């Protein structure tokens, strides 16, 4: 996903900590931070949902595609 984002000049911030993750991902196009059983996803400073580890890559791809489509307009 990071290679796909790079090709489209988007940033993804990935944090392993629920303490720093919410604030430190605000400047990225998409931010993720992990918890023991799920991953939080943000679009800039906005919450984009909470996903299981099995579902996060599909959710991340949907968000990337939406950002790319929005920039193409």
XYZ file of N, CA, C and O in Angstrom:
292
model
N 0.812 -1.196 0.000
C 0.000 0.000 0.000
C 0.861 1.268 0.000
O 0.475 2.251 -0.596
N 2.002 1.214 0.666
C 2.842 2.406 0.690
C 3.419 2.720 -0.686
O 3.543 3.882 -1.051
N 3.759 1.691 -1.464
C 4.258 1.921 -2.822
C 3.152 2.524 -3.686
O 3.402 3.444 -4.473
N 1.946 2.032 -3.533
C 0.797 2.552 -4.268
C 0.550 4.013 -3.887
O 0.304 4.857 -4.750
N 0.644 4.328 -2.606
C 0.449 5.702 -2.149
C 1.553 6.609 -2.693
O 1.285 7.725 -3.130
N 2.782 6.111 -2.671
C 3.914 6.915 -3.146
C 3.756 7.269 -4.614
O 4.040 8.395 -5.022
N 3.295 6.323 -5.422
C 3.072 6.587 -6.845
C 2.072 7.717 -7.058
O 2.085 8.376 -8.084
N 1.198 7.927 -6.085
C 0.151 8.942 -6.194
C 0.391 10.135 -5.275
O -0.513 10.932 -5.048
N 1.612 10.263 -4.772
C 2.019 11.378 -3.925
C 1.121 11.542 -2.697
O 0.696 12.646 -2.362
N 0.828 10.430 -2.037
C 0.062 10.432 -0.791
C 0.949 9.895 0.322
O 1.867 9.127 0.080
N 0.670 10.327 1.539
C 1.443 9.839 2.675
C 0.582 8.974 3.589
O -0.599 9.254 3.793
N 1.212 7.935 4.108
C 0.582 7.064 5.092
C 1.489 7.050 6.316
O 2.665 6.730 6.205
N 0.939 7.417 7.461
C 1.684 7.354 8.714
C 1.215 6.125 9.477
O 0.017 5.921 9.655
N 2.157 5.322 9.918
C 1.835 4.104 10.657
C 2.509 4.178 12.019
O 3.730 4.290 12.102
N 1.712 4.133 13.062
C 2.219 4.191 14.427
C 1.815 2.916 15.161
O 0.734 2.386 14.935
N 2.659 2.455 16.022
C 2.352 1.261 16.781
C 1.741 1.560 18.135
O 1.443 0.662 18.890
N 1.538 2.823 18.428
C 1.149 3.220 19.777
C -0.160 4.006 19.776
O -0.296 4.989 19.061
N -1.085 3.592 20.610
C -2.370 4.294 20.702
C -2.250 5.617 21.448
O -3.162 6.428 21.423
N -1.131 5.854 22.118
C -0.938 7.114 22.829
C -0.517 8.210 21.855
O -1.111 9.277 21.814
N 0.504 7.946 21.049
C 1.012 8.961 20.121
C 0.309 8.936 18.769
O 0.238 9.959 18.096
N -0.164 7.799 18.358
C -0.748 7.642 17.036
C -1.827 8.640 16.657
O -1.772 9.226 15.576
N -2.807 8.872 17.512
C -3.895 9.767 17.109
C -3.441 11.171 16.722
O -3.927 11.732 15.765
N -2.495 11.736 17.415
C -2.032 13.086 17.086
C -0.941 13.120 16.040
O -0.903 14.006 15.187
N -0.059 12.158 16.071
C 1.091 12.175 15.173
C 0.744 11.780 13.746
O 1.556 11.974 12.843
N -0.436 11.272 13.509
C -0.836 10.910 12.147
C -1.647 12.012 11.459
O -1.973 11.879 10.291
N -1.946 13.090 12.160
C -2.812 14.144 11.612
C -2.303 14.768 10.317
O -3.098 15.172 9.479
N -1.007 14.878 10.154
C -0.456 15.547 8.974
C -0.369 14.644 7.750
O -0.104 15.121 6.653
N -0.597 13.369 7.920
C -0.557 12.425 6.797
C -1.915 12.387 6.109
O -2.940 12.724 6.699
N -1.907 11.979 4.843
C -3.189 11.798 4.151
C -4.005 10.720 4.842
O -5.214 10.877 5.027
N -3.340 9.629 5.222
C -3.976 8.547 5.968
C -3.060 8.151 7.109
O -1.844 8.098 6.944
N -3.642 7.893 8.259
C -2.863 7.489 9.416
C -3.444 6.248 10.054
O -4.663 6.073 10.092
N -2.565 5.392 10.516
C -2.985 4.172 11.199
C -2.232 4.057 12.511
O -1.061 4.419 12.578
N -2.912 3.561 13.518
C -2.210 3.170 14.726
C -2.869 1.918 15.264
O -4.039 1.677 15.093
N -2.041 1.102 15.843
C -2.446 -0.264 16.165
C -2.759 -0.445 17.638
O -2.166 0.194 18.491
N -3.683 -1.329 17.874
C -4.023 -1.800 19.211
C -3.904 -3.315 19.155
O -3.750 -3.883 18.079
N -4.002 -3.983 20.272
C -3.815 -5.438 20.246
C -4.756 -6.190 19.300
O -4.337 -7.149 18.661
N -5.995 -5.748 19.167
C -6.962 -6.508 18.370
C -7.526 -5.762 17.167
O -8.366 -6.303 16.451
N -7.125 -4.525 16.952
C -7.651 -3.772 15.825
C -6.736 -2.611 15.475
O -5.786 -2.321 16.190
N -7.056 -1.963 14.356
C -6.276 -0.830 13.860
C -7.227 0.340 13.643
O -8.301 0.193 13.070
N -6.823 1.513 14.117
C -7.579 2.739 13.878
C -7.064 3.379 12.596
O -5.864 3.373 12.335
N -7.970 3.940 11.818
C -7.611 4.586 10.559
C -8.144 6.009 10.572
O -9.273 6.260 10.982
N -7.294 6.949 10.137
C -7.690 8.354 10.045
C -7.409 8.874 8.645
O -6.473 8.459 7.991
N -8.232 9.801 8.230
C -8.060 10.542 6.983
C -7.703 11.954 7.417
O -8.562 12.709 7.836
N -6.405 12.279 7.378
C -5.966 13.552 7.962
C -6.322 13.524 9.441
O -6.084 12.526 10.118
N -6.950 14.581 9.953
C -7.326 14.584 11.367
C -8.670 13.906 11.662
O -9.078 13.826 12.808
N -9.360 13.425 10.627
C -10.696 12.842 10.798
C -10.652 11.325 10.971
O -9.917 10.632 10.270
N -11.474 10.810 11.866
C -11.575 9.370 12.086
C -12.198 8.705 10.857
O -13.202 9.181 10.323
N -11.595 7.621 10.404
C -12.118 6.871 9.255
C -12.535 5.459 9.647
O -12.885 4.659 8.785
N -12.464 5.132 10.937
C -12.954 3.842 11.381
C -11.934 3.000 12.111
O -10.758 3.336 12.200
N -12.433 1.901 12.639
C -11.634 0.921 13.357
C -11.824 -0.412 12.658
O -12.957 -0.803 12.383
N -10.724 -1.100 12.378
C -10.780 -2.306 11.562
C -9.962 -3.422 12.193
O -8.950 -3.173 12.845
N -10.387 -4.643 11.942
C -9.605 -5.787 12.391
C -8.338 -5.858 11.540
O -8.255 -5.259 10.463
N -7.384 -6.623 12.008
C -6.159 -6.807 11.232
C -6.452 -7.482 9.891
O -5.771 -7.224 8.902
N -7.475 -8.304 9.843
C -7.848 -8.961 8.584
C -8.469 -7.992 7.584
O -8.389 -8.223 6.379
N -9.082 -6.922 8.067
C -9.811 -6.002 7.193
C -9.092 -4.694 6.885
O -9.521 -3.945 6.009
N -8.008 -4.397 7.580
C -7.396 -3.070 7.443
C -6.819 -2.804 6.055
O -6.922 -1.688 5.540
N -6.216 -3.778 5.420
C -5.623 -3.500 4.104
C -6.683 -3.150 3.060
O -6.476 -2.236 2.249
N -7.823 -3.810 3.093
C -8.907 -3.475 2.164
C -9.445 -2.079 2.461
O -9.720 -1.298 1.540
N -9.580 -1.739 3.730
C -10.061 -0.406 4.106
C -9.058 0.664 3.684
O -9.444 1.721 3.170
N -7.794 0.390 3.886
C -6.754 1.335 3.483
C -6.774 1.538 1.976
O -6.696 2.676 1.492
N -6.927 0.496 1.211
C -6.988 0.609 -0.253
C -8.205 1.424 -0.683
O -8.105 2.265 -1.584
N -9.356 1.212 -0.043
C -10.550 2.016 -0.373
C -10.303 3.495 -0.116
O -10.671 4.350 -0.928
N -9.678 3.797 1.006
C -9.393 5.200 1.332
C -8.390 5.799 0.345
O -8.546 6.940 -0.083
N -7.363 5.036 0.006
C -6.396 5.521 -0.987
C -7.067 5.791 -2.324
O -6.848 6.847 -2.941
N -7.890 4.871 -2.769
C -8.597 5.052 -4.046
C -9.507 6.274 -4.006
O -9.610 7.015 -4.993
N -10.175 6.493 -2.880
C -11.055 7.669 -2.753
C -10.247 8.967 -2.806
O -10.668 9.933 -3.459
N -9.105 8.996 -2.138
C -8.262 10.200 -2.186
C -7.729 10.444 -3.605
O -7.694 11.586 -4.059
N -7.321 9.394 -4.268
C -6.811 9.534 -5.639
C -7.902 10.036 -6.560
O -7.688 10.932 -7.382
N -9.105 9.489 -6.436
C -10.240 9.929 -7.262
C -10.583 11.385 -6.994
O -10.872 12.146 -7.922
N -10.542 11.792 -5.727
C -10.861 13.178 -5.386
C -9.836 14.154 -5.970
O -10.196 15.249 -6.408
N -8.593 13.764 -6.015
C -7.550 14.622 -6.578
C -7.647 14.709 -8.099
O -7.184 15.663 -8.694
N -8.216 13.705 -8.716
C -8.306 13.671 -10.178
C -9.394 14.611 -10.707
O -9.401 14.930 -11.890
N -10.277 15.053 -9.855
C -11.383 15.930 -10.288
C -10.925 17.328 -10.531
O -10.042 17.860 -10.037
